[in-house]
Every structure is written in structure tokens, then in C-alpha cells.
Coordinates of N, CA and C in Angstrom, one line a residue:
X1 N 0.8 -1.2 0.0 CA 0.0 0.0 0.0 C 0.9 1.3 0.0
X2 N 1.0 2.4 -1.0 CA 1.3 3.8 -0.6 C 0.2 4.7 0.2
X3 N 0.5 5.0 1.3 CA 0.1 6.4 1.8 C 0.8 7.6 1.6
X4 N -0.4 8.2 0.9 CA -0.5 9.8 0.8 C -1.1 10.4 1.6
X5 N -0.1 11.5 2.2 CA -1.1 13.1 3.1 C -1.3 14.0 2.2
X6 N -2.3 15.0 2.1 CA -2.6 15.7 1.3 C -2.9 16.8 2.6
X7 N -2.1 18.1 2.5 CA -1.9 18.4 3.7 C -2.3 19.8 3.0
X8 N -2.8 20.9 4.1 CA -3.3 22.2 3.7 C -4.2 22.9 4.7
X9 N -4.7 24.1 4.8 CA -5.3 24.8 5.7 C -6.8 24.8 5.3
X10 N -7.7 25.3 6.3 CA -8.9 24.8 5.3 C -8.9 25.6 4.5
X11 N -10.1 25.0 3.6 CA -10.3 26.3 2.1 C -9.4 26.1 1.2
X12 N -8.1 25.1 1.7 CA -7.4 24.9 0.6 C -6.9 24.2 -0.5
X13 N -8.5 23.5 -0.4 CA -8.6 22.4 -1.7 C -8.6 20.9 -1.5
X14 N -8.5 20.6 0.0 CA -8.0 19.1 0.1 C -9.1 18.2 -0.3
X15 N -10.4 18.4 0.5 CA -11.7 17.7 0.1 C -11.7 17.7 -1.5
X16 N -11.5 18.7 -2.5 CA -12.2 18.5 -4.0 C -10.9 18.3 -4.7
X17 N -9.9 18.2 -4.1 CA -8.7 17.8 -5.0 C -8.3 16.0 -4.5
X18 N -8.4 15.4 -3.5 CA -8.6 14.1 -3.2 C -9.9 13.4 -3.8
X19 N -10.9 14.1 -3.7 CA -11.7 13.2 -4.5 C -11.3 13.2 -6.0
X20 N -11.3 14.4 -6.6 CA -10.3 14.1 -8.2 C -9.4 12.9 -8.1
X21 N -8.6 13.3 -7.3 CA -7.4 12.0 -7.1 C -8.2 10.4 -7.2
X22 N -8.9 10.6 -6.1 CA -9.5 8.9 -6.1 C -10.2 8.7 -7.1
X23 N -10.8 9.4 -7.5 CA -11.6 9.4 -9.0 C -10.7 8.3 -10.5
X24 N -9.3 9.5 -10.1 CA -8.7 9.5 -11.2 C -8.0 8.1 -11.2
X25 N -7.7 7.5 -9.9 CA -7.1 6.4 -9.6 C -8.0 4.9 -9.8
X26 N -9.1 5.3 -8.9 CA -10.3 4.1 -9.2 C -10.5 4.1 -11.0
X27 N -10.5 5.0 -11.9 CA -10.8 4.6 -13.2 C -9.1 3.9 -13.7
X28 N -8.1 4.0 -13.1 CA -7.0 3.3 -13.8 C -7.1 2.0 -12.8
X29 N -8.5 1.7 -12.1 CA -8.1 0.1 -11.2 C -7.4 0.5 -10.2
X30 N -6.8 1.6 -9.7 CA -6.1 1.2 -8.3 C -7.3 1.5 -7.0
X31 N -7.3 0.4 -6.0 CA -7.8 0.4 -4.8 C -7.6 2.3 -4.0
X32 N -8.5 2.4 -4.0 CA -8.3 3.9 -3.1 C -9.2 3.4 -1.8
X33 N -8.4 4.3 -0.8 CA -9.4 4.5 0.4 C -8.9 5.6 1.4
X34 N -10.1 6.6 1.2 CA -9.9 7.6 2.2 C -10.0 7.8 3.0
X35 N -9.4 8.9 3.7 CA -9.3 9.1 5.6 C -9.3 10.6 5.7
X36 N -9.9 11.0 7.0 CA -10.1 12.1 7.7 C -9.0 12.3 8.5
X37 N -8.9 11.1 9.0 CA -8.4 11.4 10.6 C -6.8 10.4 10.6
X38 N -6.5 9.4 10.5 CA -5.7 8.7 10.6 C -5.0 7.4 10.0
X39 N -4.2 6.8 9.8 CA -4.2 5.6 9.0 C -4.3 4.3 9.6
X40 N -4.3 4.3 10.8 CA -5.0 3.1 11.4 C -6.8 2.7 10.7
X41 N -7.3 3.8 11.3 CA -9.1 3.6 11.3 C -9.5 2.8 12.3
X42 N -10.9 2.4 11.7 CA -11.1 1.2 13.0 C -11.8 2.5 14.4
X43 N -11.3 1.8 15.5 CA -11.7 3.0 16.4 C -11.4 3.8 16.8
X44 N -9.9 4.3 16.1 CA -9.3 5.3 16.2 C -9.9 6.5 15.6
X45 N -10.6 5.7 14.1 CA -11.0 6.7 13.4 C -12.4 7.6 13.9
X46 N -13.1 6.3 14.6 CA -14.4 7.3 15.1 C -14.1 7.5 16.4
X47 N -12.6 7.9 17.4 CA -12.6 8.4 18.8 C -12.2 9.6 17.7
X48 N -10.9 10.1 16.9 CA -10.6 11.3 16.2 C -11.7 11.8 15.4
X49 N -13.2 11.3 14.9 CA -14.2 11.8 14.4 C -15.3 12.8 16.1
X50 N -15.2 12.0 17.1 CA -16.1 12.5 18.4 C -15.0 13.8 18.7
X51 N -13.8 13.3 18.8 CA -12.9 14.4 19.1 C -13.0 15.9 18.3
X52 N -13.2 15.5 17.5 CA -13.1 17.0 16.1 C -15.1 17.6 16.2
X53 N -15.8 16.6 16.8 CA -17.3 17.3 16.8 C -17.3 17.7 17.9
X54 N -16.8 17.9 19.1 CA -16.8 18.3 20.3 C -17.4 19.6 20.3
X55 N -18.5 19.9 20.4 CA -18.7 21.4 20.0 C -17.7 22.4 21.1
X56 N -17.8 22.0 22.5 CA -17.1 23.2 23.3 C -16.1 22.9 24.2
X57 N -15.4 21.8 23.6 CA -13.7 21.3 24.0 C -13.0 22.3 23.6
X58 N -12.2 22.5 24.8 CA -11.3 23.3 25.6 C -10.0 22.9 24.0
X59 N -9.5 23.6 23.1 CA -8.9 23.4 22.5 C -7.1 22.6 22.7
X60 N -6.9 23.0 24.1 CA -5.7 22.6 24.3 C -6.0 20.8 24.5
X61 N -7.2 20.8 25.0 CA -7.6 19.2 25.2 C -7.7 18.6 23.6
X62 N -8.2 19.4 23.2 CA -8.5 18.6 21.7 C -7.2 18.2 21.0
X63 N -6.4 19.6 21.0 CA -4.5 19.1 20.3 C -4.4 18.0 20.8
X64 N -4.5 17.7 22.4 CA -4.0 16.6 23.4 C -4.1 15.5 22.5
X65 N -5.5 15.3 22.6 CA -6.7 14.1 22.4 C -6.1 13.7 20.7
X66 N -5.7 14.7 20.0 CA -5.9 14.3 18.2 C -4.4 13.8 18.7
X67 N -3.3 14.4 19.3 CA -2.1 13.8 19.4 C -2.0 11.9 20.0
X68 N -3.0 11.7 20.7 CA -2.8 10.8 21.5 C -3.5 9.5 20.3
X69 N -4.6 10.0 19.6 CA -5.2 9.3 18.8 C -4.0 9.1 17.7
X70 N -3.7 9.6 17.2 CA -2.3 9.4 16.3 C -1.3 8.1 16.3
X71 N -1.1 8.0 17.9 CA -0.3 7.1 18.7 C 0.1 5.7 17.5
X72 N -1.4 5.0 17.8 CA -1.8 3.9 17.3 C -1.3 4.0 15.8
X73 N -0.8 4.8 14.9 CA -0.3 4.4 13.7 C 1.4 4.3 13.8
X74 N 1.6 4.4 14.9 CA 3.2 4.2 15.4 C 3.0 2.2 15.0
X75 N 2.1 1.9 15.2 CA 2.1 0.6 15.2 C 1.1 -0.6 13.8
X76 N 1.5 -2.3 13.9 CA 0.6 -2.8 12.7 C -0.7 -2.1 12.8
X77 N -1.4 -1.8 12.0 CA -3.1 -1.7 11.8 C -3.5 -3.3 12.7
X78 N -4.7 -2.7 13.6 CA -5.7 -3.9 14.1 C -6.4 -4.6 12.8
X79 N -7.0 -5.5 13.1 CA -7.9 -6.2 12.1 C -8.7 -5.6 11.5
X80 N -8.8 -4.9 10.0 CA -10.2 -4.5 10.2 C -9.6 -2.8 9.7
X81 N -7.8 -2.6 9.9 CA -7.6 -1.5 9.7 C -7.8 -0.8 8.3
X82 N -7.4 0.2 8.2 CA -6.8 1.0 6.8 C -5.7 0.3 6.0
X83 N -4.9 -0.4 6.5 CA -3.6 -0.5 6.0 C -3.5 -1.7 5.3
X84 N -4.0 -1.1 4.0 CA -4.6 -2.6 2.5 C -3.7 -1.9 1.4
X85 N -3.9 -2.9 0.0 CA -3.6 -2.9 -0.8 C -3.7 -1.8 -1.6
X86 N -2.9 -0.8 -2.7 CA -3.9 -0.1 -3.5 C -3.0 1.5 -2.6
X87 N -3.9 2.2 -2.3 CA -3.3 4.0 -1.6 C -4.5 4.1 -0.9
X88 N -3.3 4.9 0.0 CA -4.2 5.3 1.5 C -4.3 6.8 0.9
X89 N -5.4 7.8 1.4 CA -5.1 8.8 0.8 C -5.8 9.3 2.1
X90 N -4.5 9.9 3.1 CA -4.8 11.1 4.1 C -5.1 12.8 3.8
X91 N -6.2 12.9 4.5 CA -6.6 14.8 4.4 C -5.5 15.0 5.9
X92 N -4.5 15.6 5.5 CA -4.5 16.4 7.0 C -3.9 15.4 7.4
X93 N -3.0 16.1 8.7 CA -2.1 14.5 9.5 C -1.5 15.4 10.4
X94 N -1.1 14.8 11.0 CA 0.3 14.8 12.4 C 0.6 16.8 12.7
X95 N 1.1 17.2 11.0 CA 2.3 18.3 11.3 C 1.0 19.5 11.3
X96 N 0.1 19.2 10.9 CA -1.0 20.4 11.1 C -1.3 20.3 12.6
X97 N -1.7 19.5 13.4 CA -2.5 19.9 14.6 C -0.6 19.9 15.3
X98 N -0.1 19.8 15.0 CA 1.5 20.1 15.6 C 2.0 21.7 15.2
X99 N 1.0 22.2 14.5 CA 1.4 23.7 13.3 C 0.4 24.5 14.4
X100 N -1.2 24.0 14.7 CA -1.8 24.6 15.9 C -0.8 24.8 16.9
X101 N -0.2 23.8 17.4 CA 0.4 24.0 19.0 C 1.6 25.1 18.8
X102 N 2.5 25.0 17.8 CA 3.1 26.0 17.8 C 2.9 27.3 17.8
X103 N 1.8 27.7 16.5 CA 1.4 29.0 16.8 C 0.4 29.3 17.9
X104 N -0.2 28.3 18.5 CA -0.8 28.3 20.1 C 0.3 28.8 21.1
X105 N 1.7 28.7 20.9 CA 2.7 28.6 21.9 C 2.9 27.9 22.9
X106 N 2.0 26.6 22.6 CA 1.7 25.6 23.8 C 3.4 24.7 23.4
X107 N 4.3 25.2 24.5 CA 5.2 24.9 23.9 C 5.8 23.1 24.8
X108 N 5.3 22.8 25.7 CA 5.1 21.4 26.1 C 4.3 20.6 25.3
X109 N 3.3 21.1 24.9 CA 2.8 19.9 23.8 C 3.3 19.9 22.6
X110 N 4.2 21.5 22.4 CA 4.5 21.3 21.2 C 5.8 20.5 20.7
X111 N 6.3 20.3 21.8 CA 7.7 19.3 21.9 C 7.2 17.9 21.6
X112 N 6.5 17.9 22.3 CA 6.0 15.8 22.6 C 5.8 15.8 21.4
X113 N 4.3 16.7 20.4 CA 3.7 16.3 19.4 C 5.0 16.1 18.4
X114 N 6.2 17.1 18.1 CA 7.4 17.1 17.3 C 7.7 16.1 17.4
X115 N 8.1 14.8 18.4 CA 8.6 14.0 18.5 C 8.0 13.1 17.6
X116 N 6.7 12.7 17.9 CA 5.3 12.0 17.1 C 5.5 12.0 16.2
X117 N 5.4 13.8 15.6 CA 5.3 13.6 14.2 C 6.7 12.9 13.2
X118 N 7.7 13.2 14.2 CA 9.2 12.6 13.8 C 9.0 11.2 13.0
X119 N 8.1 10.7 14.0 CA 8.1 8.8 14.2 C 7.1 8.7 13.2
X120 N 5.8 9.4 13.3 CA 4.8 8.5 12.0 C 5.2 9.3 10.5
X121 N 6.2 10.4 10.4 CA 6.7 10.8 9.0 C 7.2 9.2 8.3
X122 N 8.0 8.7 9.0 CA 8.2 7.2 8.2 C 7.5 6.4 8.1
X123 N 6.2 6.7 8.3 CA 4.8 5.8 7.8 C 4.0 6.7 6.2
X124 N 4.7 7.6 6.1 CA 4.4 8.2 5.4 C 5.2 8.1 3.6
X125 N 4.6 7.7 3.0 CA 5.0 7.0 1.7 C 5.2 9.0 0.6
X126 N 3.9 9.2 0.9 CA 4.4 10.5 0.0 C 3.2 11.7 0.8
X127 N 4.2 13.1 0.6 CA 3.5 14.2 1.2 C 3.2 15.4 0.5
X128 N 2.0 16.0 0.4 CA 1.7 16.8 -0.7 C 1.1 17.8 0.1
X129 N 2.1 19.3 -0.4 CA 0.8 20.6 0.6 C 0.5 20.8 -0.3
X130 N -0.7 21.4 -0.4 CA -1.5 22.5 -1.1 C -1.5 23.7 -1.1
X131 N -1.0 24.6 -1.7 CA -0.7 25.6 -1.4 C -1.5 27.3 -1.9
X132 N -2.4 27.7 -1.0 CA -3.3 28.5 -1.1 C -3.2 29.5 -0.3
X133 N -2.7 30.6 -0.5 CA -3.0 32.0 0.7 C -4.4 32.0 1.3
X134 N -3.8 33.0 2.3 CA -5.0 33.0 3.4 C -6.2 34.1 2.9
X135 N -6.3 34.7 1.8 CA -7.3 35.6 1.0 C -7.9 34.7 0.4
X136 N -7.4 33.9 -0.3 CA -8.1 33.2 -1.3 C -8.8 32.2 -0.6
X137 N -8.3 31.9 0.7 CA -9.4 30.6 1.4 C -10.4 31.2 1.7
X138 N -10.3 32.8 2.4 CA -11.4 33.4 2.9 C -12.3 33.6 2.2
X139 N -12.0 34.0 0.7 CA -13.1 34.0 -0.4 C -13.7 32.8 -0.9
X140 N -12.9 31.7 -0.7 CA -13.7 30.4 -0.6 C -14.6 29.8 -0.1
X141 N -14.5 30.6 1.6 CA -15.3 30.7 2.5 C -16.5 31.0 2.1
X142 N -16.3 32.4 1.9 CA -17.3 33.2 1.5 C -18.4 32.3 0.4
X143 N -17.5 31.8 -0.4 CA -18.7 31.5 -1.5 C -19.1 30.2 -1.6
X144 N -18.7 30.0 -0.2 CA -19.4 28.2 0.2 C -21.1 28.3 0.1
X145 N -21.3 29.3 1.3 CA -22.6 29.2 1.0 C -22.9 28.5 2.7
X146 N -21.8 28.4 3.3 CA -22.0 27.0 4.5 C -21.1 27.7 5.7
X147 N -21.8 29.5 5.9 CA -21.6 29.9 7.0 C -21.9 29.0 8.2
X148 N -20.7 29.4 9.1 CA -20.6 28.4 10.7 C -19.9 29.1 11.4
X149 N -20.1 29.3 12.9 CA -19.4 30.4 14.0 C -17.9 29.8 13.8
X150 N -17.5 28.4 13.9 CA -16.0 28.6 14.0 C -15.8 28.8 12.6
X151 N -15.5 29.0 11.6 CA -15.3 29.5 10.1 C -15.3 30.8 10.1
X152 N -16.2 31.4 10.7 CA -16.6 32.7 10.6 C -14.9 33.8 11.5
X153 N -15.6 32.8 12.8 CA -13.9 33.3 13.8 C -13.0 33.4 13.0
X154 N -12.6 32.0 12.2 CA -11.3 31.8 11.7 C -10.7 32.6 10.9
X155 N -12.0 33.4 9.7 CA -11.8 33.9 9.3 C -11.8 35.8 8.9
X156 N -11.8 35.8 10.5 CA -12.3 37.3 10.6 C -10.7 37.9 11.1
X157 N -11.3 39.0 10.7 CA -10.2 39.8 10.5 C -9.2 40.1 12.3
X158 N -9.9 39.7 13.2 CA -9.4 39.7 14.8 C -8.7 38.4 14.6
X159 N -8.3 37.2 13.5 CA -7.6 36.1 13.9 C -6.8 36.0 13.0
X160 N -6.4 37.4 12.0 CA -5.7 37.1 11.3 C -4.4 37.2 11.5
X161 N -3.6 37.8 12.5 CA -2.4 37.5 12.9 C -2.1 35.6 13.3
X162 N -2.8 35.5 14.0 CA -2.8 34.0 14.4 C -3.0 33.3 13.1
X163 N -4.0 33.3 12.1 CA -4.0 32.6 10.6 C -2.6 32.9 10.1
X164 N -2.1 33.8 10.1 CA -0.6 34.1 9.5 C 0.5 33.0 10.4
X165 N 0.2 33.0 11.5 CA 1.8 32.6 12.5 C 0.8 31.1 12.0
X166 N -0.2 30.7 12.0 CA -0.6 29.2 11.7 C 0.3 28.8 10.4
X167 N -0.2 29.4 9.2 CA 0.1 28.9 7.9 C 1.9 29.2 7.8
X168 N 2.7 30.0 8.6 CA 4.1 30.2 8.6 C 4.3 28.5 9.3
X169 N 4.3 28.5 10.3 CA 4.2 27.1 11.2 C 4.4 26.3 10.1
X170 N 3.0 25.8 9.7 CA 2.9 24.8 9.1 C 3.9 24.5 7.7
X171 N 3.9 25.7 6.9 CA 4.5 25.3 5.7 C 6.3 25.2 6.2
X172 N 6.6 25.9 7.5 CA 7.8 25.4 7.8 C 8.3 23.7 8.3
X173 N 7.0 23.2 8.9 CA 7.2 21.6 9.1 C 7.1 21.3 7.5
X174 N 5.8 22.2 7.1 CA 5.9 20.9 5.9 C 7.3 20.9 5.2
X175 N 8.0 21.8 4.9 CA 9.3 22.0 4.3 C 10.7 21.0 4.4
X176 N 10.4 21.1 6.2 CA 11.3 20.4 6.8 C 11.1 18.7 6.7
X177 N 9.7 18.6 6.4 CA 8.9 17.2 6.5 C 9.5 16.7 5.0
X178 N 9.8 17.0 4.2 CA 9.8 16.8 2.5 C 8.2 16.7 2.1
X179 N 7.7 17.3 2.1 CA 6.3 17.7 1.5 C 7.0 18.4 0.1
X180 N 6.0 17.5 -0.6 CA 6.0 18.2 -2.4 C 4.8 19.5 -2.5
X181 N 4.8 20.4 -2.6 CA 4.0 21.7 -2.9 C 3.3 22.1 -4.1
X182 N 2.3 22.1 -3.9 CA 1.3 22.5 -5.2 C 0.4 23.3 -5.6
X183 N 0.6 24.3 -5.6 CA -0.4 25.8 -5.9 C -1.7 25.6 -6.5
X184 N -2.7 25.8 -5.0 CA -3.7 25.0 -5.8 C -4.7 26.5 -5.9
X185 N -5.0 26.8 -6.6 CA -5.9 28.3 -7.0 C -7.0 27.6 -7.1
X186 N -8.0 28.8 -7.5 CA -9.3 28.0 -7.6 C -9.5 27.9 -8.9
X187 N -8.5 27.3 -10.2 CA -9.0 26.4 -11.2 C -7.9 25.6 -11.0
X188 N -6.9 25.3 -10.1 CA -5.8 24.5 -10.3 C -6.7 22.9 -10.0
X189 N -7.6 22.8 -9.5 CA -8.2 21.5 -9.0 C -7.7 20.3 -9.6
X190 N -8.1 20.5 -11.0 CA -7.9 19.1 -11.7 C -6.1 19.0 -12.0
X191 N -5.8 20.1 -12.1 CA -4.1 20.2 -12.6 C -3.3 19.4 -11.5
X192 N -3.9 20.3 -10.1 CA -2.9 19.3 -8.4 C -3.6 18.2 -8.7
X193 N -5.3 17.7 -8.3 CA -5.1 16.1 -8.6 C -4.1 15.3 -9.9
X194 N -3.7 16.1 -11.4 CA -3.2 15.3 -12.1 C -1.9 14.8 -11.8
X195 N -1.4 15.7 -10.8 CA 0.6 16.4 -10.4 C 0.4 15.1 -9.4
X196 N -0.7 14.6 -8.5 CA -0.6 14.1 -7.3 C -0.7 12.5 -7.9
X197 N -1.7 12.6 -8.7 CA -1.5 11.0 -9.1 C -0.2 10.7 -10.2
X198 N 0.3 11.9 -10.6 CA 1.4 11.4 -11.5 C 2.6 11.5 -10.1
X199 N 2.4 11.9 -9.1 CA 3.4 11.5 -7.4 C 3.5 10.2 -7.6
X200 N 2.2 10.0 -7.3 CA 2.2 8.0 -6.9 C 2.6 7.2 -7.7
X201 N 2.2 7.4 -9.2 CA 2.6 6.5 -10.3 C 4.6 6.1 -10.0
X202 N 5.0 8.0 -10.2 CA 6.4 7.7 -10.1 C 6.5 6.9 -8.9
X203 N 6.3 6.9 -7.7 CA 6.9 6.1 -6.7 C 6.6 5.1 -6.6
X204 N 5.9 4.6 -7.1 CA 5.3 3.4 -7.8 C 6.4 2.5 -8.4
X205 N 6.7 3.0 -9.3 CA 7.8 2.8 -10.3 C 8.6 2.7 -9.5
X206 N 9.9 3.0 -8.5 CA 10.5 3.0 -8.2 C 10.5 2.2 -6.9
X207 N 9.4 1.6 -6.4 CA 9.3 0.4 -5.4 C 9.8 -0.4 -5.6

């Protein structure tokens, strides 16, 4: 099995550029199977699904709780896991809620989570950011159509110092992580899913 993270901030294309991907993969026959939360699955995946709907968790608990849920891909998949034949295809992983704690300055969790993410990077087959400024997600926002109080926060103009120190954070793990980068604008959709499935083919090849 290859696993892929498809890594990015919201608004930045991961939902409609992963489905292109698996689209584009299931019509060439390859096995796809997606993930929200982690590459185990199983009950990991629905303790990090209750974790993320928590409507009024204390945020530093939540980093805690997504770090701890993580754990379990340090190790084989249980019966029943993610880890099959074909591509794993991850939204999101490890160095983002590690990208939170930093620009949180929660700097004890942000040590432990660093270590974490150290350890499950080598479960990691290939790493893709998406690469979208913080204007163009907001206008993505906007033309969702699917206003919500935490979206609304995130994207108001009192959090945009913190959206800046976030998206610095992050693209510096991702950098450091070897994440491949891909400017995904709002017509690049089908172009990153073509770049991402032509990722996997090469490393494919070279297995």
C-alpha cells in the first residue's frame, strides 16, 4: 500500500482535490481508500471523528486528544484497519494539529507532538501541501454558502495574525517534512489532482 497526506489549511482544496485523485485512480483500477483522521481507522477513526465534533472542547484538550489518537499508527493496523492494498489517501495529518500547538505557543505539547510527528513521518509513503493563501481561502469561505461560527472566527479579520503565525508554522514543518508543494488556486483543482496522481505512479515505479 502507498500512503499519501494531502496536507493544507482549510479552504485549501484538500476535500475537492482528493476526490479528483481517487476518482482518477479508481478509473485506472487502483484500490483507493480515504481518511479524515488517521491511517490506522477502525476506532481510532471514530474516537478522532467525536474528538473533532466536540462542539465546546477546551482546545488545548482537543490538540492533546488528536495527538494521542495518532499514537496507534506508530504501530501494525488492528484487524479490520486502513492499511490494505492499493493508496491510502490522508486529508490532513500529524504536522498540522503540531502547526496549531506551535502558533498556540503551547510549547510542552509542542515538543511531545514534534517527536510524534518525527516517528509516524516514516509511515508516510508521500507528502503533498497544497498551497493556497489566506485571501483566497477566505473568499472560498465566503462563496461556500455553509456559514458556521468557527469558520466565521477563523476567518475574521481579529484572527488574522494567528492565521498568519498558523500557515508560517505549518509550511515550515511541511518544508522540513519533505512535502512536495502545489499551488492549488481556484481552477488549479484538476491540474494538483493530475501532479498528485502522477506523485504516486512515479513512486510506484521505483518500489
Amino acid at each position: 500500500m502507498i500512503t499519501v497526506v494531502v496536507e493544507g489549511l482549510d479552504f485549501a482544496g484538500k476535500t475537492t482535490v482528493c476526490r479528483e485523485v481517487h476518482d482518477r485512480l479508481s478509473e485506472a483500477s487502483v484500490p483507493v481508500t480515504d481518511s479524515l483522521t488517521c491511517l490506522t481507522g477502525g476506532f481510532v477513526d471514530r474516537f478522532l471523528d467525536l474528538v473533532y465534533r466536540a462542539p465546546r472542547m477546551p482546545s488545548l484538550l482537543r490538540s492533546a486528544l488528536y495527538h494521542l489518537g495518532y499514537v496507534p499508527d506508530l504501530f501494525p493496523a488492528p484487524r479490520g484497519g486502513r492499511r490494505c492494498r492499493g493508496v491510502l489517501l490522508q486529508q490532513s495529518y500529524v504536522h498540522r494539529v503540531l502547526a496549531y500547538d506551535l502558533a498556540s505557543r503551547r510549547r510542552l505539547l509542542g515538543w511531545a507532538a514534534g517527536r510524534l510527528a518525527a516517528r509516524l513521518a516514516g509511515r508516510v509513503d508521500l507528502f503533498v501541501y497544497l498551497d493556497c493563501p489566506l485571501d483566497e481561502r477566505r473568499q472560498r469561505y465566503l462563496r461556500s454558502g455553509d456559514p458556521n461560527e468557527r469558520d466565521d472566527r477563523r476567518f475574521s479579520a481579529g484572527q488574522r495574525l494567528f492565521e498568519e503565525r498558523l500557515e508560517s508554522e505549518l509550511r515550515r514543518l511541511a518544508e522540513q517534512a519533505g512535502y512536495v508543494f502545489i499551488e492549488n488556486r481556484d481552477s488549479d483543482h484538476q491540474k494538483s489532482a493530475a501532479r498528485i496522481v502522477e506523485l504516486i505512479e512515479e513512486f510506484t515505479e521505483k518500489r
